mmCIF file of C-alpha atoms in Angstrom:
data_model
loop_
_atom_site.group_PDB
_atom_site.id
_atom_site.type_symbol
_atom_site.label_atom_id
_atom_site.label_comp_id
_atom_site.label_asym_id
_atom_site.label_seq_id
_atom_site.Cartn_x
_atom_site.Cartn_y
_atom_site.Cartn_z
ATOM 1 C CA UNK A 60 -16.613 -167.457 -25.413
ATOM 2 C CA UNK A 61 -20.079 -167.200 -27.987
ATOM 3 C CA UNK A 62 -22.210 -170.044 -28.037
ATOM 4 C CA UNK A 63 -21.851 -171.550 -31.250
ATOM 5 C CA UNK A 64 -20.483 -174.513 -31.665
ATOM 6 C CA UNK A 65 -20.936 -175.753 -34.582
ATOM 7 C CA UNK A 66 -24.403 -177.398 -36.254
ATOM 8 C CA UNK A 67 -23.198 -180.681 -38.898
ATOM 9 C CA UNK A 68 -25.904 -183.677 -38.156
ATOM 10 C CA UNK A 69 -24.750 -185.670 -35.134
ATOM 11 C CA UNK A 70 -26.036 -188.315 -32.969
ATOM 12 C CA UNK A 71 -26.879 -186.756 -29.460
ATOM 13 C CA UNK A 72 -25.112 -188.192 -26.127
ATOM 14 C CA UNK A 73 -24.780 -187.369 -22.052
ATOM 15 C CA UNK A 74 -22.676 -188.716 -19.356
ATOM 16 C CA UNK A 75 -20.057 -186.565 -18.326
ATOM 17 C CA UNK A 76 -16.221 -187.234 -16.181
ATOM 18 C CA UNK A 77 -15.840 -185.941 -11.777
ATOM 19 C CA UNK A 78 -14.674 -182.579 -11.709
ATOM 20 C CA UNK A 79 -10.216 -183.176 -11.502
ATOM 21 C CA UNK A 80 -7.457 -181.417 -10.070
ATOM 22 C CA UNK A 81 -5.496 -181.028 -13.230
ATOM 23 C CA UNK A 82 -3.293 -178.145 -13.019
ATOM 24 C CA UNK A 83 -0.302 -180.193 -12.236
ATOM 25 C CA UNK A 84 -1.100 -182.168 -14.803
ATOM 26 C CA UNK A 85 -0.308 -182.813 -18.330
ATOM 27 C CA UNK A 86 2.103 -180.559 -20.631
ATOM 28 C CA UNK A 87 1.124 -176.323 -20.632
ATOM 29 C CA UNK A 88 -0.713 -174.926 -23.900
ATOM 30 C CA UNK A 89 0.289 -171.919 -25.986
ATOM 31 C CA UNK A 90 -3.799 -171.259 -25.906
ATOM 32 C CA UNK A 91 -7.068 -172.951 -24.857
ATOM 33 C CA UNK A 92 -9.657 -171.749 -27.207
ATOM 34 C CA UNK A 93 -11.866 -169.386 -24.858
ATOM 35 C CA UNK A 94 -15.384 -171.425 -23.962
ATOM 36 C CA UNK A 95 -18.462 -170.523 -25.161
ATOM 37 C CA UNK A 96 -21.149 -167.946 -24.113
ATOM 38 C CA UNK A 97 -24.871 -167.750 -24.669
ATOM 39 C CA UNK A 98 -25.380 -164.302 -27.400
ATOM 40 C CA UNK A 99 -29.336 -163.494 -25.239
ATOM 41 C CA UNK A 100 -29.857 -162.114 -22.214
ATOM 42 C CA UNK A 101 -33.510 -162.497 -19.731
ATOM 43 C CA UNK A 102 -33.381 -160.066 -17.108
ATOM 44 C CA UNK A 103 -32.873 -160.668 -13.707
ATOM 45 C CA UNK A 104 -34.283 -164.063 -12.660
ATOM 46 C CA UNK A 105 -34.285 -165.995 -8.629
ATOM 47 C CA UNK A 106 -31.292 -169.097 -8.510
ATOM 48 C CA UNK A 107 -32.492 -173.027 -8.690
ATOM 49 C CA UNK A 108 -29.181 -174.554 -9.468
ATOM 50 C CA UNK A 109 -28.731 -175.352 -6.139
ATOM 51 C CA UNK A 110 -33.654 -175.672 -5.121
ATOM 52 C CA UNK A 111 -33.508 -172.620 -3.004
ATOM 53 C CA UNK A 112 -34.695 -168.709 -3.931
ATOM 54 C CA UNK A 113 -31.610 -167.009 -3.132
ATOM 55 C CA UNK A 114 -28.403 -165.631 -5.670
ATOM 56 C CA UNK A 115 -25.901 -167.550 -6.721
ATOM 57 C CA UNK A 116 -23.179 -165.660 -6.034
ATOM 58 C CA UNK A 117 -20.530 -166.093 -10.095
ATOM 59 C CA UNK A 118 -18.378 -168.848 -8.505
ATOM 60 C CA UNK A 119 -21.481 -170.713 -7.634
ATOM 61 C CA UNK A 120 -22.397 -169.634 -3.729
ATOM 62 C CA UNK A 121 -24.388 -167.553 -2.327
ATOM 63 C CA UNK A 122 -24.606 -164.764 -1.415
ATOM 64 C CA UNK A 123 -24.121 -163.188 1.888
ATOM 65 C CA UNK A 124 -27.035 -160.765 3.793
ATOM 66 C CA UNK A 125 -24.683 -157.234 3.913
ATOM 67 C CA UNK A 126 -22.391 -157.678 0.830
ATOM 68 C CA UNK A 127 -22.857 -155.353 -2.123
ATOM 69 C CA UNK A 128 -25.206 -156.451 -5.114
ATOM 70 C CA UNK A 129 -23.598 -158.361 -7.638
ATOM 71 C CA UNK A 130 -25.045 -158.924 -10.772
ATOM 72 C CA UNK A 131 -25.654 -162.423 -11.464
ATOM 73 C CA UNK A 132 -28.002 -161.686 -14.203
ATOM 74 C CA UNK A 133 -25.300 -163.822 -16.533
ATOM 75 C CA UNK A 134 -27.162 -166.856 -15.332
ATOM 76 C CA UNK A 135 -30.603 -166.708 -16.286
ATOM 77 C CA UNK A 136 -29.441 -165.749 -20.089
ATOM 78 C CA UNK A 137 -30.800 -169.049 -22.438
ATOM 79 C CA UNK A 138 -28.351 -171.747 -22.789
ATOM 80 C CA UNK A 139 -29.163 -173.415 -26.342
ATOM 81 C CA UNK A 140 -31.980 -176.493 -25.534
ATOM 82 C CA UNK A 141 -30.995 -177.187 -21.735
ATOM 83 C CA UNK A 142 -32.882 -176.768 -18.780
ATOM 84 C CA UNK A 143 -32.672 -173.467 -15.992
ATOM 85 C CA UNK A 144 -30.970 -175.433 -14.653
ATOM 86 C CA UNK A 145 -28.178 -176.170 -15.745
ATOM 87 C CA UNK A 146 -27.695 -173.578 -18.425
ATOM 88 C CA UNK A 147 -27.133 -172.179 -15.152
ATOM 89 C CA UNK A 148 -24.356 -174.408 -14.067
ATOM 90 C CA UNK A 149 -23.097 -173.710 -17.938
ATOM 91 C CA UNK A 150 -23.608 -169.754 -17.604
ATOM 92 C CA UNK A 151 -21.935 -170.021 -13.823
ATOM 93 C CA UNK A 152 -18.304 -171.995 -16.198
ATOM 94 C CA UNK A 153 -18.100 -169.467 -18.583
ATOM 95 C CA UNK A 154 -17.942 -166.318 -16.700
ATOM 96 C CA UNK A 155 -15.441 -168.572 -14.294
ATOM 97 C CA UNK A 156 -14.045 -168.909 -17.118
ATOM 98 C CA UNK A 157 -13.407 -165.485 -18.594
ATOM 99 C CA UNK A 158 -13.049 -164.464 -15.619
ATOM 100 C CA UNK A 159 -10.100 -167.079 -15.955
ATOM 101 C CA UNK A 160 -10.888 -169.323 -12.625
ATOM 102 C CA UNK A 161 -10.122 -172.817 -14.482
ATOM 103 C CA UNK A 162 -10.453 -174.866 -12.511
ATOM 104 C CA UNK A 163 -13.884 -174.605 -11.212
ATOM 105 C CA UNK A 164 -15.415 -173.365 -14.684
ATOM 106 C CA UNK A 165 -14.710 -177.230 -15.227
ATOM 107 C CA UNK A 166 -16.228 -178.348 -12.571
ATOM 108 C CA UNK A 167 -19.638 -176.065 -12.719
ATOM 109 C CA UNK A 168 -19.737 -177.827 -17.214
ATOM 110 C CA UNK A 169 -18.169 -181.016 -14.961
ATOM 111 C CA UNK A 170 -21.954 -180.736 -12.644
ATOM 112 C CA UNK A 171 -23.848 -179.497 -16.196
ATOM 113 C CA UNK A 172 -23.068 -183.097 -18.250
ATOM 114 C CA UNK A 173 -23.265 -185.192 -15.544
ATOM 115 C CA UNK A 174 -27.527 -183.312 -15.044
ATOM 116 C CA UNK A 175 -27.533 -183.947 -17.867
ATOM 117 C CA UNK A 176 -27.072 -187.550 -17.857
ATOM 118 C CA UNK A 177 -29.195 -188.156 -14.881
ATOM 119 C CA UNK A 178 -31.840 -185.859 -16.685
ATOM 120 C CA UNK A 179 -32.215 -188.149 -19.675
ATOM 121 C CA UNK A 180 -31.649 -184.978 -21.958
ATOM 122 C CA UNK A 181 -30.579 -186.363 -25.572
ATOM 123 C CA UNK A 182 -29.059 -182.155 -27.373
ATOM 124 C CA UNK A 183 -25.553 -183.148 -29.597
ATOM 125 C CA UNK A 184 -25.659 -178.937 -29.741
ATOM 126 C CA UNK A 185 -26.072 -178.847 -26.148
ATOM 127 C CA UNK A 186 -23.376 -181.054 -25.039
ATOM 128 C CA UNK A 187 -21.131 -181.012 -27.399
ATOM 129 C CA UNK A 188 -20.482 -177.261 -25.818
ATOM 130 C CA UNK A 189 -20.125 -177.936 -23.354
ATOM 131 C CA UNK A 190 -17.065 -181.316 -23.608
ATOM 132 C CA UNK A 191 -15.955 -178.539 -25.238
ATOM 133 C CA UNK A 192 -16.298 -175.527 -23.035
ATOM 134 C CA UNK A 193 -15.083 -178.446 -20.639
ATOM 135 C CA UNK A 194 -11.585 -179.457 -22.815
ATOM 136 C CA UNK A 195 -10.745 -175.561 -22.891
ATOM 137 C CA UNK A 196 -10.706 -175.435 -18.832
ATOM 138 C CA UNK A 197 -8.097 -178.814 -19.054
ATOM 139 C CA UNK A 198 -6.499 -177.550 -21.891
ATOM 140 C CA UNK A 199 -5.408 -174.163 -19.872
ATOM 141 C CA UNK A 200 -4.475 -176.171 -16.986
ATOM 142 C CA UNK A 201 -1.905 -177.712 -18.447
ATOM 143 C CA UNK A 202 -3.983 -181.468 -18.985
ATOM 144 C CA UNK A 203 -3.996 -181.913 -22.284
ATOM 145 C CA UNK A 204 -4.758 -185.895 -22.429
ATOM 146 C CA UNK A 205 -8.088 -185.196 -20.631
ATOM 147 C CA UNK A 206 -9.014 -182.569 -22.871
ATOM 148 C CA UNK A 207 -7.840 -184.691 -25.472
ATOM 149 C CA UNK A 208 -10.837 -186.826 -24.488
ATOM 150 C CA UNK A 209 -13.286 -184.202 -24.424
ATOM 151 C CA UNK A 210 -12.249 -183.415 -27.304
ATOM 152 C CA UNK A 211 -13.382 -186.276 -29.161
ATOM 153 C CA UNK A 212 -16.248 -186.780 -27.191
ATOM 154 C CA UNK A 213 -17.868 -183.217 -28.395
ATOM 155 C CA UNK A 214 -16.847 -184.245 -31.903
ATOM 156 C CA UNK A 215 -18.732 -187.295 -31.777
ATOM 157 C CA UNK A 216 -21.708 -186.260 -30.578
ATOM 158 C CA UNK A 217 -20.807 -182.746 -33.840
ATOM 159 C CA UNK A 218 -19.100 -184.030 -36.042
ATOM 160 C CA UNK A 219 -16.600 -181.007 -37.670
ATOM 161 C CA UNK A 220 -17.072 -178.696 -34.882
ATOM 162 C CA UNK A 221 -14.340 -176.262 -35.157
ATOM 163 C CA UNK A 222 -13.431 -175.177 -31.492
ATOM 164 C CA UNK A 223 -12.916 -179.139 -30.431
ATOM 165 C CA UNK A 224 -10.600 -180.295 -33.263
ATOM 166 C CA UNK A 225 -9.015 -176.909 -32.577
ATOM 167 C CA UNK A 226 -8.619 -177.567 -29.220
ATOM 168 C CA UNK A 227 -8.207 -181.066 -29.493
ATOM 169 C CA UNK A 228 -4.932 -180.266 -32.666
ATOM 170 C CA UNK A 229 -3.871 -177.939 -29.713
ATOM 171 C CA UNK A 230 -3.513 -180.367 -26.630
ATOM 172 C CA UNK A 231 -2.012 -183.091 -29.780
ATOM 173 C CA UNK A 232 1.018 -180.773 -30.259
ATOM 174 C CA UNK A 233 1.781 -179.673 -26.071
ATOM 175 C CA UNK A 234 1.897 -183.486 -26.505
ATOM 176 C CA UNK A 235 4.403 -183.666 -29.821
ATOM 177 C CA UNK A 236 2.032 -185.728 -30.834
ATOM 178 C CA UNK A 237 2.252 -184.369 -34.228
ATOM 179 C CA UNK A 238 1.350 -186.517 -36.958
ATOM 180 C CA UNK A 239 -2.471 -186.306 -34.986
ATOM 181 C CA UNK A 240 -1.952 -181.933 -34.628
ATOM 182 C CA UNK A 241 -1.695 -181.638 -38.464
ATOM 183 C CA UNK A 242 -4.395 -183.659 -39.149
ATOM 184 C CA UNK A 243 -7.003 -181.512 -37.048
ATOM 185 C CA UNK A 244 -5.258 -178.498 -37.905
ATOM 186 C CA UNK A 245 -5.780 -179.748 -41.677
ATOM 187 C CA UNK A 246 -9.562 -180.304 -40.921
ATOM 188 C CA UNK A 247 -10.296 -176.899 -39.419
ATOM 189 C CA UNK A 248 -8.577 -174.549 -42.500
ATOM 190 C CA UNK A 249 -11.048 -176.856 -44.988
ATOM 191 C CA UNK A 250 -13.467 -175.121 -42.121
ATOM 192 C CA UNK A 251 -13.188 -171.902 -41.887
ATOM 193 C CA UNK A 252 -9.660 -171.190 -43.855
ATOM 194 C CA UNK A 253 -9.608 -167.913 -41.241
ATOM 195 C CA UNK A 254 -7.749 -169.374 -38.515
ATOM 196 C CA UNK A 255 -4.714 -167.770 -38.749
ATOM 197 C CA UNK A 256 -3.795 -170.032 -35.723
ATOM 198 C CA UNK A 257 -4.413 -173.256 -37.841
ATOM 199 C CA UNK A 258 -2.369 -171.541 -40.572
ATOM 200 C CA UNK A 259 0.899 -171.255 -38.190
ATOM 201 C CA UNK A 260 0.292 -173.618 -36.115
ATOM 202 C CA UNK A 261 0.794 -175.704 -39.379
ATOM 203 C CA UNK A 262 3.246 -174.301 -40.795
ATOM 204 C CA UNK A 263 5.608 -174.442 -37.650
ATOM 205 C CA UNK A 264 5.244 -178.122 -37.886
ATOM 206 C CA UNK A 265 5.120 -178.670 -41.103
ATOM 207 C CA UNK A 266 8.590 -177.799 -40.595
ATOM 208 C CA UNK A 267 9.087 -180.362 -37.579
ATOM 209 C CA UNK A 268 7.779 -183.286 -39.481
ATOM 210 C CA UNK A 269 10.478 -182.272 -42.477
ATOM 211 C CA UNK A 270 13.069 -182.266 -39.905
ATOM 212 C CA UNK A 271 11.628 -185.056 -38.608
ATOM 213 C CA UNK A 272 11.200 -187.536 -41.431
ATOM 214 C CA UNK A 273 12.316 -186.478 -43.816
ATOM 215 C CA UNK A 274 11.431 -185.468 -47.803
ATOM 216 C CA UNK A 275 8.469 -188.067 -47.708
ATOM 217 C CA UNK A 276 7.510 -186.903 -44.243
ATOM 218 C CA UNK A 277 3.474 -187.226 -45.539
ATOM 219 C CA UNK A 278 3.301 -191.006 -45.985
ATOM 220 C CA UNK A 279 3.834 -191.173 -41.946
ATOM 221 C CA UNK A 280 0.129 -188.366 -41.950
ATOM 222 C CA UNK A 281 -3.079 -190.337 -40.634
ATOM 223 C CA UNK A 282 -5.821 -189.652 -43.440
ATOM 224 C CA UNK A 283 -7.275 -186.046 -42.951
ATOM 225 C CA UNK A 284 -11.034 -186.529 -43.377
ATOM 226 C CA UNK A 285 -12.678 -184.344 -46.587
ATOM 227 C CA UNK A 286 -14.915 -182.184 -44.125
ATOM 228 C CA UNK A 287 -18.548 -182.679 -46.629
ATOM 229 C CA UNK A 288 -18.986 -179.086 -48.276
ATOM 230 C CA UNK A 289 -22.826 -178.546 -46.967
ATOM 231 C CA UNK A 290 -20.246 -178.917 -44.051
ATOM 232 C CA UNK A 291 -18.233 -176.047 -45.143
ATOM 233 C CA UNK A 292 -21.146 -174.139 -46.340
ATOM 234 C CA UNK A 293 -22.892 -174.524 -43.463
ATOM 235 C CA UNK A 294 -20.293 -172.775 -41.182
ATOM 236 C CA UNK A 295 -20.193 -169.859 -44.461
ATOM 237 C CA UNK A 296 -24.161 -169.545 -43.896
ATOM 238 C CA UNK A 297 -23.626 -168.632 -39.867
ATOM 239 C CA UNK A 298 -23.405 -165.565 -38.733
ATOM 240 C CA UNK A 299 -20.143 -164.556 -36.701
ATOM 241 C CA UNK A 300 -21.049 -163.262 -32.797
ATOM 242 C CA UNK A 301 -19.559 -159.761 -32.171
ATOM 243 C CA UNK A 302 -16.587 -160.893 -30.157
ATOM 244 C CA UNK A 303 -15.774 -162.703 -33.617
ATOM 245 C CA UNK A 304 -16.040 -160.530 -36.322
ATOM 246 C CA UNK A 305 -13.994 -157.602 -32.903
ATOM 247 C CA UNK A 306 -11.728 -160.369 -33.474
ATOM 248 C CA UNK A 307 -11.514 -160.659 -37.177
ATOM 249 C CA UNK A 308 -11.819 -156.433 -37.692
ATOM 250 C CA UNK A 309 -8.745 -156.094 -35.452
ATOM 251 C CA UNK A 310 -6.671 -159.048 -37.820
ATOM 252 C CA UNK A 311 -7.178 -157.243 -40.867
ATOM 253 C CA UNK A 312 -6.658 -153.451 -39.085
ATOM 254 C CA UNK A 313 -3.391 -154.933 -37.203
ATOM 255 C CA UNK A 314 -2.287 -157.745 -41.432
ATOM 256 C CA UNK A 315 -3.146 -153.437 -43.632
ATOM 257 C CA UNK A 316 -1.166 -152.298 -40.776
ATOM 258 C CA UNK A 317 1.910 -154.461 -41.118
ATOM 259 C CA UNK A 318 1.165 -153.428 -44.386
ATOM 260 C CA UNK A 319 1.959 -150.062 -44.448
ATOM 261 C CA UNK A 320 4.753 -150.243 -42.405
ATOM 262 C CA UNK A 321 6.697 -152.666 -44.856
ATOM 263 C CA UNK A 322 6.026 -149.840 -47.528
ATOM 264 C CA UNK A 323 7.346 -147.536 -46.168
ATOM 265 C CA UNK A 324 10.296 -149.332 -44.702
ATOM 266 C CA UNK A 325 11.138 -150.349 -48.544
ATOM 267 C CA UNK A 326 10.697 -146.681 -49.606
ATOM 268 C CA UNK A 327 12.238 -145.088 -47.556
ATOM 269 C CA UNK A 328 15.852 -147.472 -47.892
ATOM 270 C CA UNK A 329 15.366 -147.429 -51.764
ATOM 271 C CA UNK A 330 14.871 -143.445 -51.156
ATOM 272 C CA UNK A 331 18.092 -143.405 -48.716
ATOM 273 C CA UNK A 332 19.790 -145.572 -52.111
ATOM 274 C CA UNK A 333 18.577 -143.479 -54.200
ATOM 275 C CA UNK A 334 20.186 -140.452 -52.380
ATOM 276 C CA UNK A 335 23.866 -142.074 -51.398
ATOM 277 C CA UNK A 336 24.005 -141.591 -55.659
ATOM 278 C CA UNK A 337 23.399 -138.871 -55.845
ATOM 279 C CA UNK A 338 20.182 -139.713 -57.762
ATOM 280 C CA UNK A 339 18.503 -136.461 -55.470
ATOM 281 C CA UNK A 340 14.757 -136.549 -57.895
ATOM 282 C CA UNK A 341 13.634 -140.216 -57.597
ATOM 283 C CA UNK A 342 15.047 -139.821 -53.788
ATOM 284 C CA UNK A 343 12.136 -137.352 -54.186
ATOM 285 C CA UNK A 344 9.435 -139.563 -55.088
ATOM 286 C CA UNK A 345 10.475 -141.823 -52.772
ATOM 287 C CA UNK A 346 10.544 -139.943 -49.967
ATOM 288 C CA UNK A 347 6.691 -138.705 -50.919
ATOM 289 C CA UNK A 348 5.413 -141.214 -51.154
ATOM 290 C CA UNK A 349 6.643 -142.652 -47.494
ATOM 291 C CA UNK A 350 5.186 -138.341 -46.562
ATOM 292 C CA UNK A 351 1.452 -140.105 -47.869
ATOM 293 C CA UNK A 352 1.676 -142.542 -45.512
ATOM 294 C CA UNK A 353 3.439 -141.218 -41.630
ATOM 295 C CA UNK A 354 3.342 -138.020 -42.065
ATOM 296 C CA UNK A 355 3.701 -137.526 -38.471
ATOM 297 C CA UNK A 356 7.007 -139.282 -38.841
ATOM 298 C CA UNK A 357 10.362 -135.662 -38.645
ATOM 299 C CA UNK A 358 13.340 -137.651 -40.764
ATOM 300 C CA UNK A 359 11.000 -137.933 -43.519
ATOM 301 C CA UNK A 360 10.748 -133.258 -43.647
ATOM 302 C CA UNK A 361 14.779 -133.217 -43.142
ATOM 303 C CA UNK A 362 15.471 -136.073 -45.299
ATOM 304 C CA UNK A 363 13.244 -135.049 -48.622
ATOM 305 C CA UNK A 364 14.566 -130.990 -47.576
ATOM 306 C CA UNK A 365 18.229 -132.772 -48.738
ATOM 307 C CA UNK A 366 16.976 -133.497 -52.207
ATOM 308 C CA UNK A 367 14.884 -130.182 -52.648
ATOM 309 C CA UNK A 368 18.024 -128.153 -51.447
ATOM 310 C CA UNK A 369 20.326 -130.624 -54.515
ATOM 311 C CA UNK A 370 18.179 -129.745 -57.183
ATOM 312 C CA UNK A 371 17.654 -125.648 -55.432
ATOM 313 C CA UNK A 372 13.843 -126.112 -54.685
ATOM 314 C CA UNK A 373 14.608 -124.117 -52.003
ATOM 315 C CA UNK A 374 11.759 -122.950 -51.072
ATOM 316 C CA UNK A 375 9.335 -126.035 -51.119
ATOM 317 C CA UNK A 376 12.939 -127.417 -48.564
ATOM 318 C CA UNK A 377 12.291 -124.114 -46.659
ATOM 319 C CA UNK A 378 8.709 -125.778 -45.396
ATOM 320 C CA UNK A 379 9.547 -129.342 -45.316
ATOM 321 C CA UNK A 380 12.928 -128.000 -42.676
ATOM 322 C CA UNK A 381 9.055 -126.098 -41.570
ATOM 323 C CA UNK A 382 7.459 -129.208 -41.307
ATOM 324 C CA UNK A 383 10.072 -131.221 -39.054
ATOM 325 C CA UNK A 384 10.896 -128.912 -36.703
ATOM 326 C CA UNK A 385 7.026 -128.690 -36.513
ATOM 327 C CA UNK A 386 7.318 -131.419 -35.485
ATOM 328 C CA UNK A 387 10.450 -131.900 -33.403
ATOM 329 C CA UNK A 388 11.396 -128.408 -32.267
ATOM 330 C CA UNK A 389 14.841 -129.238 -31.217
ATOM 331 C CA UNK A 390 15.814 -130.928 -34.558
ATOM 332 C CA UNK A 391 19.740 -129.737 -35.613
ATOM 333 C CA UNK A 392 19.249 -131.576 -39.030
ATOM 334 C CA UNK A 393 16.250 -129.259 -39.279
ATOM 335 C CA UNK A 394 17.553 -126.147 -37.931
ATOM 336 C CA UNK A 395 20.798 -126.405 -40.784
ATOM 337 C CA UNK A 396 18.832 -127.989 -43.473
ATOM 338 C CA UNK A 397 16.244 -124.528 -43.102
ATOM 339 C CA UNK A 398 19.202 -122.035 -43.102
ATOM 340 C CA UNK A 399 20.882 -123.709 -46.249
ATOM 341 C CA UNK A 400 17.131 -123.561 -47.848
ATOM 342 C CA UNK A 401 17.138 -118.942 -47.389
ATOM 343 C CA UNK A 402 20.628 -119.201 -47.653
ATOM 344 C CA UNK A 403 19.668 -120.762 -51.381
ATOM 345 C CA UNK A 404 16.793 -118.004 -50.913
ATOM 346 C CA UNK A 405 19.612 -114.935 -50.324
ATOM 347 C CA UNK A 406 16.715 -113.463 -46.266
ATOM 348 C CA UNK A 407 21.294 -114.362 -44.752
ATOM 349 C CA UNK A 408 19.349 -112.580 -41.599
ATOM 350 C CA UNK A 409 16.975 -115.785 -41.656
ATOM 351 C CA UNK A 410 20.218 -117.924 -42.736
ATOM 352 C CA UNK A 411 22.548 -116.519 -39.077
ATOM 353 C CA UNK A 412 19.677 -116.946 -37.029
ATOM 354 C CA UNK A 413 18.943 -121.142 -37.901
ATOM 355 C CA UNK A 414 23.047 -121.990 -37.912
ATOM 356 C CA UNK A 415 22.797 -119.898 -34.201
ATOM 357 C CA UNK A 416 20.344 -121.632 -33.318
ATOM 358 C CA UNK A 417 22.743 -125.187 -34.508
ATOM 359 C CA UNK A 418 25.128 -124.065 -32.629
ATOM 360 C CA UNK A 419 23.587 -123.581 -29.680
ATOM 361 C CA UNK A 420 21.877 -126.054 -29.510
ATOM 362 C CA UNK A 421 24.800 -128.360 -30.155
ATOM 363 C CA UNK A 422 28.116 -126.090 -30.787
ATOM 364 C CA UNK A 423 30.210 -129.331 -31.553
ATOM 365 C CA UNK A 424 28.448 -129.037 -35.491
ATOM 366 C CA UNK A 425 31.153 -128.200 -37.392
ATOM 367 C CA UNK A 426 29.717 -126.567 -40.602
ATOM 368 C CA UNK A 427 27.662 -125.494 -38.650
ATOM 369 C CA UNK A 428 29.904 -123.278 -37.807
ATOM 370 C CA UNK A 429 32.119 -123.051 -42.141
ATOM 371 C CA UNK A 430 28.959 -122.212 -42.795
ATOM 372 C CA UNK A 431 27.716 -119.252 -40.824
ATOM 373 C CA UNK A 432 30.237 -117.201 -41.481
ATOM 374 C CA UNK A 433 30.072 -117.215 -44.802
ATOM 375 C CA UNK A 434 26.290 -116.681 -44.561
ATOM 376 C CA UNK A 435 27.836 -113.571 -42.598
ATOM 377 C CA UNK A 436 28.820 -112.577 -45.225
ATOM 378 C CA UNK A 437 27.074 -112.535 -47.388
ATOM 379 C CA UNK A 438 24.950 -110.861 -45.013
ATOM 380 C CA UNK A 439 27.569 -108.014 -44.333
ATOM 381 C CA UNK A 440 28.057 -107.564 -48.679
ATOM 382 C CA UNK A 441 24.571 -108.108 -48.632
ATOM 383 C CA UNK A 442 23.912 -104.969 -46.510
ATOM 384 C CA UNK A 443 27.224 -103.042 -48.181
ATOM 385 C CA UNK A 444 25.465 -103.620 -51.139
ATOM 386 C CA UNK A 445 22.460 -101.966 -50.711
ATOM 387 C CA UNK A 446 24.203 -98.990 -48.663
ATOM 388 C CA UNK A 447 25.554 -98.247 -52.350
ATOM 389 C CA UNK A 448 22.825 -98.612 -54.470
ATOM 390 C CA UNK A 449 20.866 -96.648 -51.802
ATOM 391 C CA UNK A 450 21.269 -92.645 -53.157
ATOM 392 C CA UNK A 451 21.748 -89.505 -50.640
ATOM 393 C CA UNK A 452 19.194 -86.954 -49.863
#
């Protein structure tokens, strides 16, 4: 979940609520986000969270003798300025959250928050992360009200911290408090314009508010805070984690694929329309652009073969049909159009063979029957002409 909370100036504070059973309360939210996790690891060590020398299990219990060894090295990873026993609680919470155990993770974060208060730890950044992570658990369990409280506490500790803002916005939206959600989403986008979830939510909520309040919907909005330029610059300069980089790369790849699909669909539709109008040269160009985008789509080659046949480019048409048959060996259209290409090339024997292949695949193709009769006559005439011009010995 990344141990990288935003670091705007903020004041420290400790304390926290006791663990709560939250699975049945509140409204189920769309997404709870990911709780932060440390970015570095160190060698495994003995657990000290409970004052014992035995290793703790990921859920916080002690490993029984004779059971398979469990890797708990993640518990000893550094966690900001937290002392080891509190860092272990936070790391255990991160592990549990990652594995979907949100109630157990919530308990670990609560123990860590209470432990900070008891130890007099005044680390705004670490406390902000703990509150933000616990808020993610509340959100996942559908407890939007407590999520909002924890996010607000996190933002008091570290103003303009991105994840608490985003989680609070989601919680507001789940409670249908759309104006407050809108403000938080817009604040998030001042900090990072690349948060697609915020863009999508702003668009969705804007439509709801227009329907609800009419053209003057903006008048009823709370004031949207202006994020200081120093905070925006700090966020831009902050190195992103490998996890975030991977998500961004995947999103960029998906967006590129979507653009490619949209262009392909447009070009193919234009090619089909041009064929219907008899503009075969222009249609050929459209299909060629499609082939460059998706060279493994069989229909492109059979469609382009039509254009080539109409333009009397029989050899190129044959090659396109060959390509189609490599992709789909039983494609009737490819066999039929290759037969027409062979006919144009006066290779009547090959044309006859392809037409018979079509009829073997589907005996009801009337065009193939008629064309086979024509090609058979041409083949017979060709053989007769060849015999007539062959000198007798």
